[in-house]
Amino acid sequence: MPQTPPRRRRLFGTDGVRGKANLPPMTPGMAMRLGQAAGVLFRRAAVGGHRPVVVIGKDTRLSGYMIEPALTAGFVSVGLDVILVGPLPTPAIAMLTRSMRADLGVMVSASHNSFEDNGIKLFGPDGWKLSDEMELEIEAVMDDQGLQERLADARDLGRARRIDDAAGRYIETAKASFPRGLRLDGLRIVVDCANGAAYKVAPTILMELGAEVIRLGVAPDGFNINDGCGSTRPEMMRAAVIEHGAQLGIALDGDADRLILADETGAEVDGDQLLALIAASWAEAGQLAGGGIVATVMSNMGLERFLAARKLALHRTNVGDRYVAEKMRAGGFNVGGEQSGHMILSDFATTGDGLVAALQALAAVVATGKPASAVCRQFEPLPQKLRNVRYARTSPLTAAPVKQAIADAEAMLAGRGRLLIRKSGTEPLIRVMAEADDEALVARVVDELSEFIERHVASATAAE
């Protein structure tokens, strides 16, 4: 008999649920039903009369005031107690879920997206993001017409309460990741908090470790999160480093699970360079687990060569920090991340933590006494180019002419580099990326292939 194909997630993407606020799927009705469905599953898993507890945090975007209470209502309606902690980084919610012995953690955030978007990320009691299988279960319960019948009786409804010391708990946890005996005295550091979730905790952590802190993006108004600032727009941070004569700059995104650094010259330091720095320093100290690190298919081949020269392996995954985390857990690795700045250091955190990763770079700067430009740039990256091709309804990658064009492009790079073609997980885009030692060849391959796919898309759309 033919096998039934595995069910695909309909609502959840590579990083939870995400969309335009107050439009499907990111509506208060969906959020409440998600809370009910997840609550039913975690209530069912509870043993010994234990009433499940969920921790809910958020970033600073306006729609958080809509999504947070909707989730709360959903969880309370099926008998879960809710702890509300307000604006905090995503890694803080993962940490609090574990430390408070909660059954579920929820972060309301669309990460580096603009304020119009919002999202919902879920963490299990161990602080790791939920598996694909658990997300499929939640979707199935949400689709169940009998969900209404699984709500709690009036006397069994949950309760919701806010706690005031959540930020302090995260601050102490993050500071504990910085090596004992080291301080940031004498360092001037620019930190751009993207008007997001870390706008209070990030400067506090750096100041309590002794740094002089230049603050950017610390005046959220519900609309300005990631607006011209943060890790996706680090130009302001880089300029401030030069203006203030700082030794290092840190740009976080809206929920502070990723970062981009700048050295004292204002030069950008991406996730690949940070992975190289941490891998090399941890390996030298005997702290690196698994004989290598985990990164995605987007990481530069220069990183792979850097690691190979030190007899360390680079294990690649699909794009998405959840896939990096899954590979790390399966293979026993303690360092993983993405070129975009997601850094998972599982000795300290179960999800990407921009602040903890920045502290590791700062520790290396302090320990060596060298400028950040000498410490943070570990290898020379290969020329790499990326272009996006938008399509309407049907992916062009299944068309025979496009397949042949991709094969021809791969032949051009054979033995000199690599070609990566992938669909975006959040938009109808084809991402065309190439890298090789020859910058002109890279540009030619990407441009010619992208333009061929664009022509095919235009022709197919006209035929429809």
Short mmCIF file of C-alpha atoms in Angstrom, two decimals:
data_model
loop_
_atom_site.label_atom_id
_atom_site.label_comp_id
_atom_site.label_asym_id
_atom_site.label_seq_id
_atom_site.Cartn_x
_atom_site.Cartn_y
_atom_site.Cartn_z
CA MET A 1 0.00 0.00 0.00
CA PRO A 2 1.25 3.52 -0.74
CA GLN A 3 2.40 5.38 2.34
CA THR A 4 0.58 8.49 3.46
CA PRO A 5 2.92 11.48 3.01
CA PRO A 6 3.94 13.13 6.29
CA ARG A 7 1.74 16.01 7.31
CA ARG A 8 3.26 19.44 6.86
CA ARG A 9 2.88 22.26 9.33
CA ARG A 10 0.31 24.76 8.15
CA LEU A 11 0.57 27.47 10.80
CA PHE A 12 4.06 27.12 12.23
CA GLY A 13 7.09 28.11 10.18
CA THR A 14 10.79 27.76 10.85
CA ASP A 15 10.53 30.01 13.91
CA GLY A 16 7.03 29.69 15.32
CA VAL A 17 3.97 31.49 13.98
CA ARG A 18 4.51 34.82 12.27
CA GLY A 19 2.50 37.31 10.23
CA LYS A 20 1.07 40.80 9.94
CA ALA A 21 -0.55 41.83 13.21
CA ASN A 22 -4.35 41.64 13.24
CA LEU A 23 -4.44 39.83 9.89
CA PRO A 24 -4.64 36.04 9.51
CA PRO A 25 -2.92 34.16 10.93
CA MET A 26 -1.66 36.67 13.49
CA THR A 27 -5.05 37.54 15.03
CA PRO A 28 -6.15 37.52 18.68
CA GLY A 29 -8.60 34.73 17.86
CA MET A 30 -5.79 32.53 16.54
CA ALA A 31 -3.58 33.37 19.54
CA MET A 32 -6.32 32.42 21.98
CA ARG A 33 -7.00 29.14 20.18
CA LEU A 34 -3.29 28.37 20.05
CA GLY A 35 -3.11 28.93 23.80
CA GLN A 36 -6.06 26.61 24.29
CA ALA A 37 -4.62 23.88 22.07
CA ALA A 38 -1.12 24.01 23.55
CA GLY A 39 -2.64 24.19 27.02
CA VAL A 40 -4.75 21.09 26.40
CA LEU A 41 -1.69 19.11 25.33
CA PHE A 42 0.47 20.22 28.24
CA ARG A 43 -2.40 19.75 30.69
CA ARG A 44 -2.78 16.20 29.42
CA ALA A 45 0.93 15.57 29.98
CA ALA A 46 0.81 16.83 33.59
CA VAL A 47 0.93 14.18 36.30
CA GLY A 48 0.04 13.96 39.96
CA GLY A 49 -2.54 16.72 40.00
CA HIS A 50 0.06 19.29 38.94
CA ARG A 51 -1.44 22.41 37.39
CA PRO A 52 0.70 23.33 34.38
CA VAL A 53 2.36 26.76 34.30
CA VAL A 54 3.26 28.85 31.25
CA VAL A 55 5.66 31.83 31.14
CA ILE A 56 4.78 34.53 28.58
CA GLY A 57 7.17 37.27 27.49
CA LYS A 58 7.11 39.73 24.61
CA ASP A 59 9.11 42.38 22.80
CA THR A 60 8.13 46.05 22.49
CA ARG A 61 5.93 46.15 19.38
CA LEU A 62 2.44 47.61 19.75
CA SER A 63 0.57 44.43 18.84
CA GLY A 64 2.06 42.66 21.85
CA TYR A 65 -0.70 44.32 23.86
CA MET A 66 -3.17 42.37 21.73
CA ILE A 67 -1.45 38.99 21.40
CA GLU A 68 -0.29 38.63 25.02
CA PRO A 69 -3.79 38.85 26.62
CA ALA A 70 -5.27 36.63 23.91
CA LEU A 71 -2.73 33.91 24.67
CA THR A 72 -3.32 34.40 28.38
CA ALA A 73 -7.07 33.94 27.94
CA GLY A 74 -6.48 30.76 25.95
CA PHE A 75 -4.21 29.19 28.53
CA VAL A 76 -6.36 30.22 31.50
CA SER A 77 -9.49 28.87 29.81
CA VAL A 78 -8.05 25.35 29.73
CA GLY A 79 -6.77 25.44 33.29
CA LEU A 80 -3.16 26.62 33.03
CA ASP A 81 -1.62 29.24 35.28
CA VAL A 82 0.17 32.06 33.48
CA ILE A 83 3.21 34.07 34.56
CA LEU A 84 3.62 37.36 32.67
CA VAL A 85 7.09 38.91 32.57
CA GLY A 86 6.66 41.75 30.05
CA PRO A 87 9.33 42.83 27.55
CA LEU A 88 12.39 40.56 27.79
CA PRO A 89 14.73 38.90 25.27
CA THR A 90 13.73 35.57 23.79
CA PRO A 91 16.61 33.75 25.57
CA ALA A 92 15.34 35.15 28.87
CA ILE A 93 11.99 33.43 28.31
CA ALA A 94 13.74 30.12 27.56
CA MET A 95 15.83 30.54 30.71
CA LEU A 96 12.87 31.49 32.92
CA THR A 97 10.84 28.54 31.64
CA ARG A 98 13.53 26.20 32.94
CA SER A 99 14.43 28.02 36.13
CA MET A 100 10.80 28.49 37.22
CA ARG A 101 10.00 24.83 36.48
CA ALA A 102 7.31 25.94 34.06
CA ASP A 103 5.76 23.52 31.58
CA LEU A 104 5.79 25.89 28.62
CA GLY A 105 7.37 29.16 27.59
CA VAL A 106 5.97 31.62 25.04
CA MET A 107 7.68 34.57 23.41
CA VAL A 108 5.54 37.08 21.51
CA SER A 109 7.89 38.55 18.93
CA ALA A 110 8.60 38.81 15.22
CA SER A 111 12.33 39.02 15.93
CA HIS A 112 14.04 41.34 13.40
CA ASN A 113 10.85 42.21 11.47
CA SER A 114 9.23 45.64 11.56
CA PHE A 115 6.50 46.57 14.06
CA GLU A 116 3.65 45.63 11.68
CA ASP A 117 4.52 41.94 12.14
CA ASN A 118 4.33 39.77 15.20
CA GLY A 119 4.94 36.14 16.05
CA ILE A 120 4.65 33.44 18.69
CA LYS A 121 7.55 31.16 19.67
CA LEU A 122 7.04 28.20 22.01
CA PHE A 123 9.54 26.55 24.36
CA GLY A 124 9.24 23.27 26.21
CA PRO A 125 10.01 22.81 29.93
CA ASP A 126 13.68 22.20 29.06
CA GLY A 127 13.93 25.66 27.45
CA TRP A 128 14.39 24.29 23.92
CA LYS A 129 12.03 25.22 21.11
CA LEU A 130 9.24 22.73 20.50
CA SER A 131 9.83 20.03 17.90
CA ASP A 132 8.09 19.94 14.52
CA GLU A 133 6.07 16.98 15.81
CA MET A 134 4.77 18.90 18.83
CA GLU A 135 3.85 21.87 16.66
CA LEU A 136 1.92 19.53 14.38
CA GLU A 137 0.05 18.20 17.42
CA ILE A 138 -0.86 21.74 18.46
CA GLU A 139 -2.15 22.49 14.97
CA ALA A 140 -4.24 19.31 15.02
CA VAL A 141 -5.87 20.29 18.31
CA MET A 142 -6.50 23.81 17.00
CA ASP A 143 -8.31 22.27 14.01
CA ASP A 144 -10.39 20.00 16.25
CA GLN A 145 -14.02 21.14 16.23
CA GLY A 146 -14.38 19.65 19.70
CA LEU A 147 -11.79 21.93 21.30
CA GLN A 148 -14.57 23.94 22.95
CA GLU A 149 -15.60 20.83 24.87
CA ARG A 150 -12.10 20.51 26.35
CA LEU A 151 -12.17 23.84 28.16
CA ALA A 152 -11.88 23.84 31.94
CA ASP A 153 -14.86 24.01 34.29
CA ALA A 154 -15.43 27.37 35.97
CA ARG A 155 -13.80 26.20 39.21
CA ASP A 156 -10.76 24.84 37.33
CA LEU A 157 -9.80 27.96 35.38
CA GLY A 158 -6.18 29.06 35.64
CA ARG A 159 -4.85 32.29 37.08
CA ALA A 160 -2.51 34.92 35.65
CA ARG A 161 0.03 36.99 37.54
CA ARG A 162 2.92 39.29 36.75
CA ILE A 163 6.35 39.02 38.34
CA ASP A 164 8.65 41.99 38.79
CA ASP A 165 12.08 40.37 39.17
CA ALA A 166 12.25 38.48 35.85
CA ALA A 167 14.69 40.96 34.28
CA GLY A 168 17.02 40.67 37.26
CA ARG A 169 17.05 36.90 36.98
CA TYR A 170 18.12 37.07 33.35
CA ILE A 171 20.73 39.76 34.03
CA GLU A 172 22.43 37.54 36.62
CA THR A 173 22.29 34.49 34.35
CA ALA A 174 23.85 36.38 31.43
CA LYS A 175 26.57 37.86 33.62
CA ALA A 176 27.42 34.39 34.91
CA SER A 177 28.44 33.40 31.35
CA PHE A 178 31.30 35.91 31.47
CA PRO A 179 34.53 34.33 32.80
CA ARG A 180 35.16 34.82 36.49
CA GLY A 181 38.09 37.12 37.16
CA LEU A 182 37.52 39.20 34.03
CA ARG A 183 35.88 42.60 33.89
CA LEU A 184 35.08 45.17 31.23
CA ASP A 185 36.73 48.06 33.08
CA GLY A 186 38.22 50.60 30.70
CA LEU A 187 36.19 49.45 27.70
CA ARG A 188 33.81 51.79 25.94
CA ILE A 189 31.08 49.77 24.25
CA VAL A 190 28.26 50.86 21.96
CA VAL A 191 25.12 48.75 22.30
CA ASP A 192 22.18 49.12 19.93
CA CYS A 193 19.10 47.44 21.41
CA ALA A 194 16.93 47.96 18.30
CA ASN A 195 14.26 49.64 20.48
CA GLY A 196 13.38 46.07 21.36
CA ALA A 197 13.18 43.58 24.18
CA ALA A 198 16.72 44.12 25.51
CA TYR A 199 16.50 47.90 25.84
CA LYS A 200 16.87 47.74 29.63
CA VAL A 201 18.78 44.52 30.34
CA ALA A 202 21.58 44.81 27.73
CA PRO A 203 23.05 48.13 28.94
CA THR A 204 22.66 47.01 32.56
CA ILE A 205 24.62 43.79 32.01
CA LEU A 206 27.49 45.61 30.32
CA MET A 207 27.61 48.37 32.95
CA GLU A 208 27.55 45.91 35.85
CA LEU A 209 30.56 44.17 34.30
CA GLY A 210 32.41 47.49 34.33
CA ALA A 211 32.02 48.89 30.81
CA GLU A 212 31.28 52.45 29.82
CA VAL A 213 28.17 52.05 27.70
CA ILE A 214 26.95 54.17 24.79
CA ARG A 215 23.25 53.35 24.39
CA LEU A 216 21.34 53.30 21.12
CA GLY A 217 17.82 52.07 20.36
CA VAL A 218 16.64 52.21 23.96
CA ALA A 219 13.46 54.30 23.56
CA PRO A 220 10.77 51.91 22.28
CA ASP A 221 7.41 53.44 21.42
CA GLY A 222 5.64 50.41 19.96
CA PHE A 223 6.48 51.39 16.38
CA ASN A 224 10.25 51.89 16.15
CA ILE A 225 11.46 48.35 16.88
CA ASN A 226 14.17 47.43 14.31
CA ASP A 227 13.47 50.72 12.50
CA GLY A 228 16.80 51.79 11.01
CA CYS A 229 18.65 50.15 13.87
CA GLY A 230 19.63 46.79 15.34
CA SER A 231 21.42 43.82 13.83
CA THR A 232 19.73 44.10 10.43
CA ARG A 233 20.68 47.80 10.15
CA PRO A 234 23.97 48.10 12.04
CA GLU A 235 25.12 51.27 10.27
CA MET A 236 24.12 53.52 13.17
CA MET A 237 25.98 51.32 15.65
CA ARG A 238 29.08 51.20 13.46
CA ALA A 239 29.11 54.98 13.07
CA ALA A 240 28.70 55.45 16.82
CA VAL A 241 31.72 53.22 17.49
CA ILE A 242 33.90 55.58 15.47
CA GLU A 243 32.26 58.74 16.81
CA HIS A 244 32.75 57.75 20.46
CA GLY A 245 36.09 55.96 20.06
CA ALA A 246 34.59 52.73 21.36
CA GLN A 247 36.47 49.44 21.51
CA LEU A 248 33.48 47.38 20.34
CA GLY A 249 29.93 47.77 19.09
CA ILE A 250 27.01 45.40 19.62
CA ALA A 251 23.80 45.49 17.57
CA LEU A 252 20.97 43.24 18.74
CA ASP A 253 17.68 42.53 16.98
CA GLY A 254 14.19 43.13 18.35
CA ASP A 255 14.12 40.08 20.60
CA ALA A 256 17.90 39.96 21.21
CA ASP A 257 18.45 36.41 20.01
CA ARG A 258 20.91 37.54 17.35
CA LEU A 259 23.67 40.11 17.05
CA ILE A 260 26.15 41.78 14.76
CA LEU A 261 29.39 43.24 16.14
CA ALA A 262 31.67 46.03 15.01
CA ASP A 263 35.35 46.33 15.88
CA GLU A 264 37.05 49.57 16.92
CA THR A 265 37.37 50.63 13.28
CA GLY A 266 33.63 50.27 12.70
CA ALA A 267 34.12 47.18 10.53
CA GLU A 268 31.27 44.66 10.75
CA VAL A 269 31.78 41.28 12.40
CA ASP A 270 29.14 38.75 11.34
CA GLY A 271 28.02 35.45 12.83
CA ASP A 272 30.55 33.38 10.90
CA GLN A 273 33.49 35.35 12.34
CA LEU A 274 32.02 35.05 15.82
CA LEU A 275 31.58 31.29 15.38
CA ALA A 276 35.22 31.02 14.35
CA LEU A 277 36.38 33.05 17.35
CA ILE A 278 34.35 31.07 19.88
CA ALA A 279 35.20 27.69 18.32
CA ALA A 280 38.93 28.40 18.29
CA SER A 281 39.06 29.84 21.81
CA TRP A 282 36.88 27.12 23.31
CA ALA A 283 38.83 24.38 21.54
CA GLU A 284 42.11 25.79 22.87
CA ALA A 285 40.64 25.84 26.37
CA GLY A 286 39.29 22.29 26.05
CA GLN A 287 35.68 23.52 26.27
CA LEU A 288 34.49 22.74 22.73
CA ALA A 289 32.26 19.68 22.60
CA GLY A 290 31.77 17.37 19.63
CA GLY A 291 34.98 18.16 17.79
CA GLY A 292 33.39 20.99 15.82
CA ILE A 293 30.42 23.31 15.51
CA VAL A 294 27.04 23.48 13.79
CA ALA A 295 26.11 26.14 11.24
CA THR A 296 23.72 26.44 8.33
CA VAL A 297 24.14 26.07 4.59
CA MET A 298 24.58 29.86 4.40
CA SER A 299 27.84 29.97 6.39
CA ASN A 300 30.87 30.98 4.38
CA MET A 301 33.30 28.38 3.06
CA GLY A 302 36.05 30.45 4.66
CA LEU A 303 34.70 29.38 8.05
CA GLU A 304 34.78 25.74 6.97
CA ARG A 305 38.42 26.05 5.86
CA PHE A 306 39.36 27.90 9.06
CA LEU A 307 37.94 25.09 11.17
CA ALA A 308 39.44 22.32 9.03
CA ALA A 309 42.92 23.84 9.50
CA ARG A 310 42.39 23.31 13.24
CA LYS A 311 41.03 19.79 12.77
CA LEU A 312 37.54 20.95 13.67
CA ALA A 313 34.44 20.03 11.67
CA LEU A 314 31.62 22.22 10.40
CA HIS A 315 28.27 20.43 10.38
CA ARG A 316 25.67 22.21 8.24
CA THR A 317 21.89 22.32 8.60
CA ASN A 318 18.98 23.99 6.86
CA VAL A 319 18.52 27.70 7.57
CA GLY A 320 16.86 28.34 10.94
CA ASP A 321 18.23 28.33 14.46
CA ARG A 322 15.78 25.56 15.44
CA TYR A 323 17.57 23.21 13.01
CA VAL A 324 20.95 24.28 14.37
CA ALA A 325 19.73 23.54 17.90
CA GLU A 326 18.36 20.14 16.91
CA LYS A 327 21.68 19.14 15.30
CA MET A 328 23.59 20.37 18.35
CA ARG A 329 21.49 18.26 20.70
CA ALA A 330 21.68 15.19 18.49
CA GLY A 331 25.45 15.41 18.00
CA GLY A 332 26.54 16.66 21.42
CA PHE A 333 27.84 20.04 20.18
CA ASN A 334 27.89 23.13 22.40
CA VAL A 335 28.53 25.83 19.76
CA GLY A 336 26.28 26.56 16.82
CA GLY A 337 24.88 29.51 14.94
CA GLU A 338 24.06 31.33 11.76
CA GLN A 339 25.86 33.85 9.61
CA SER A 340 23.03 36.28 10.41
CA GLY A 341 24.08 36.38 14.05
CA HIS A 342 22.05 33.71 15.83
CA MET A 343 24.50 32.15 18.29
CA ILE A 344 23.54 29.13 20.39
CA LEU A 345 26.04 28.40 23.15
CA SER A 346 24.36 25.53 24.94
CA ASP A 347 26.68 25.70 27.95
CA PHE A 348 24.79 28.89 28.79
CA ALA A 349 21.53 28.99 26.82
CA THR A 350 19.10 26.77 24.93
CA THR A 351 18.36 29.27 22.17
CA GLY A 352 20.12 32.10 20.38
CA ASP A 353 21.36 34.72 22.84
CA GLY A 354 22.94 37.84 21.39
CA LEU A 355 24.13 39.20 24.72
CA VAL A 356 25.79 35.98 25.86
CA ALA A 357 27.53 35.64 22.49
CA ALA A 358 28.74 39.24 22.68
CA LEU A 359 30.16 38.58 26.14
CA GLN A 360 32.22 35.70 24.73
CA ALA A 361 33.76 38.04 22.16
CA LEU A 362 34.40 40.64 24.84
CA ALA A 363 36.04 38.01 27.05
CA ALA A 364 38.49 37.21 24.23
CA VAL A 365 39.26 40.91 23.74
CA VAL A 366 39.90 41.42 27.45
CA ALA A 367 41.90 38.19 27.89
CA THR A 368 44.24 38.89 24.96
CA GLY A 369 44.57 42.61 25.48
CA LYS A 370 44.38 43.01 21.71
CA PRO A 371 42.01 45.31 19.81
CA ALA A 372 38.75 43.80 18.60
CA SER A 373 39.91 44.04 14.98
CA ALA A 374 42.74 41.60 15.76
CA VAL A 375 40.53 39.27 17.79
CA CYS A 376 37.18 39.15 16.03
CA ARG A 377 38.30 38.77 12.40
CA GLN A 378 39.49 35.18 12.35
CA PHE A 379 39.46 34.35 8.63
CA GLU A 380 39.15 35.90 5.20
CA PRO A 381 35.68 35.09 3.84
CA LEU A 382 35.23 33.90 0.29
CA PRO A 383 33.31 36.26 -2.02
CA GLN A 384 29.64 35.43 -1.62
CA LYS A 385 26.61 36.87 -3.38
CA LEU A 386 22.90 36.39 -2.76
CA ARG A 387 19.92 37.44 -4.89
CA ASN A 388 16.24 36.86 -4.26
CA VAL A 389 13.79 35.98 -7.01
CA ARG A 390 10.10 36.46 -6.20
CA TYR A 391 7.44 34.21 -7.70
CA ALA A 392 3.64 34.25 -7.57
CA ARG A 393 2.09 30.90 -6.72
CA THR A 394 4.16 27.98 -7.99
CA SER A 395 7.84 27.55 -7.23
CA PRO A 396 9.89 27.63 -10.44
CA LEU A 397 12.40 25.13 -9.09
CA THR A 398 10.44 22.13 -10.41
CA ALA A 399 10.51 23.36 -14.02
CA ALA A 400 12.87 21.47 -16.32
CA PRO A 401 14.47 24.62 -17.86
CA VAL A 402 15.24 26.00 -14.40
CA LYS A 403 16.69 22.67 -13.28
CA GLN A 404 18.97 22.70 -16.34
CA ALA A 405 20.04 26.29 -15.68
CA ILE A 406 20.92 25.37 -12.09
CA ALA A 407 22.95 22.38 -13.32
CA ASP A 408 24.82 24.62 -15.76
CA ALA A 409 25.59 27.13 -12.99
CA GLU A 410 26.89 24.35 -10.75
CA ALA A 411 29.16 23.19 -13.57
CA MET A 412 30.63 26.71 -13.83
CA LEU A 413 31.56 26.57 -10.14
CA ALA A 414 32.76 22.98 -10.08
CA GLY A 415 35.88 22.65 -7.94
CA ARG A 416 36.01 26.40 -7.29
CA GLY A 417 33.05 27.07 -5.01
CA ARG A 418 29.45 26.18 -4.39
CA LEU A 419 25.93 27.14 -5.42
CA LEU A 420 22.99 27.17 -3.03
CA ILE A 421 19.39 27.45 -4.22
CA ARG A 422 16.63 27.40 -1.63
CA LYS A 423 13.09 28.56 -1.06
CA SER A 424 12.44 31.07 1.68
CA GLY A 425 10.60 29.64 4.64
CA THR A 426 8.50 32.79 5.11
CA GLU A 427 7.99 34.40 1.67
CA PRO A 428 7.46 33.31 -1.97
CA LEU A 429 11.13 33.84 -2.76
CA ILE A 430 13.87 31.75 -4.30
CA ARG A 431 17.25 32.58 -2.78
CA VAL A 432 20.17 32.19 -5.20
CA MET A 433 23.57 32.19 -3.51
CA ALA A 434 27.06 31.39 -4.78
CA GLU A 435 30.54 31.66 -3.35
CA ALA A 436 34.01 30.98 -4.69
CA ASP A 437 37.53 32.40 -4.63
CA ASP A 438 36.76 34.36 -7.82
CA GLU A 439 34.47 37.32 -7.05
CA ALA A 440 33.73 38.03 -10.72
CA LEU A 441 32.70 34.41 -11.29
CA VAL A 442 30.40 34.50 -8.27
CA ALA A 443 28.67 37.65 -9.51
CA ARG A 444 28.28 36.24 -13.01
CA VAL A 445 26.81 32.94 -11.83
CA VAL A 446 24.32 34.55 -9.46
CA ASP A 447 23.22 37.28 -11.85
CA GLU A 448 22.82 35.04 -14.88
CA LEU A 449 20.94 32.33 -12.98
CA SER A 450 18.70 34.81 -11.13
CA GLU A 451 17.80 36.60 -14.35
CA PHE A 452 17.01 33.28 -16.05
CA ILE A 453 14.68 32.30 -13.21
CA GLU A 454 13.05 35.76 -13.28
CA ARG A 455 12.36 35.40 -17.02
CA HIS A 456 10.91 31.94 -16.46
CA VAL A 457 8.66 33.23 -13.67
CA ALA A 458 7.46 36.13 -15.85
CA SER A 459 6.72 33.77 -18.74
CA ALA A 460 4.89 31.27 -16.54
CA THR A 461 2.86 34.03 -14.90
CA ALA A 462 1.85 35.45 -18.29
CA ALA A 463 0.77 31.98 -19.45
CA GLU A 464 -1.50 31.62 -16.44
#
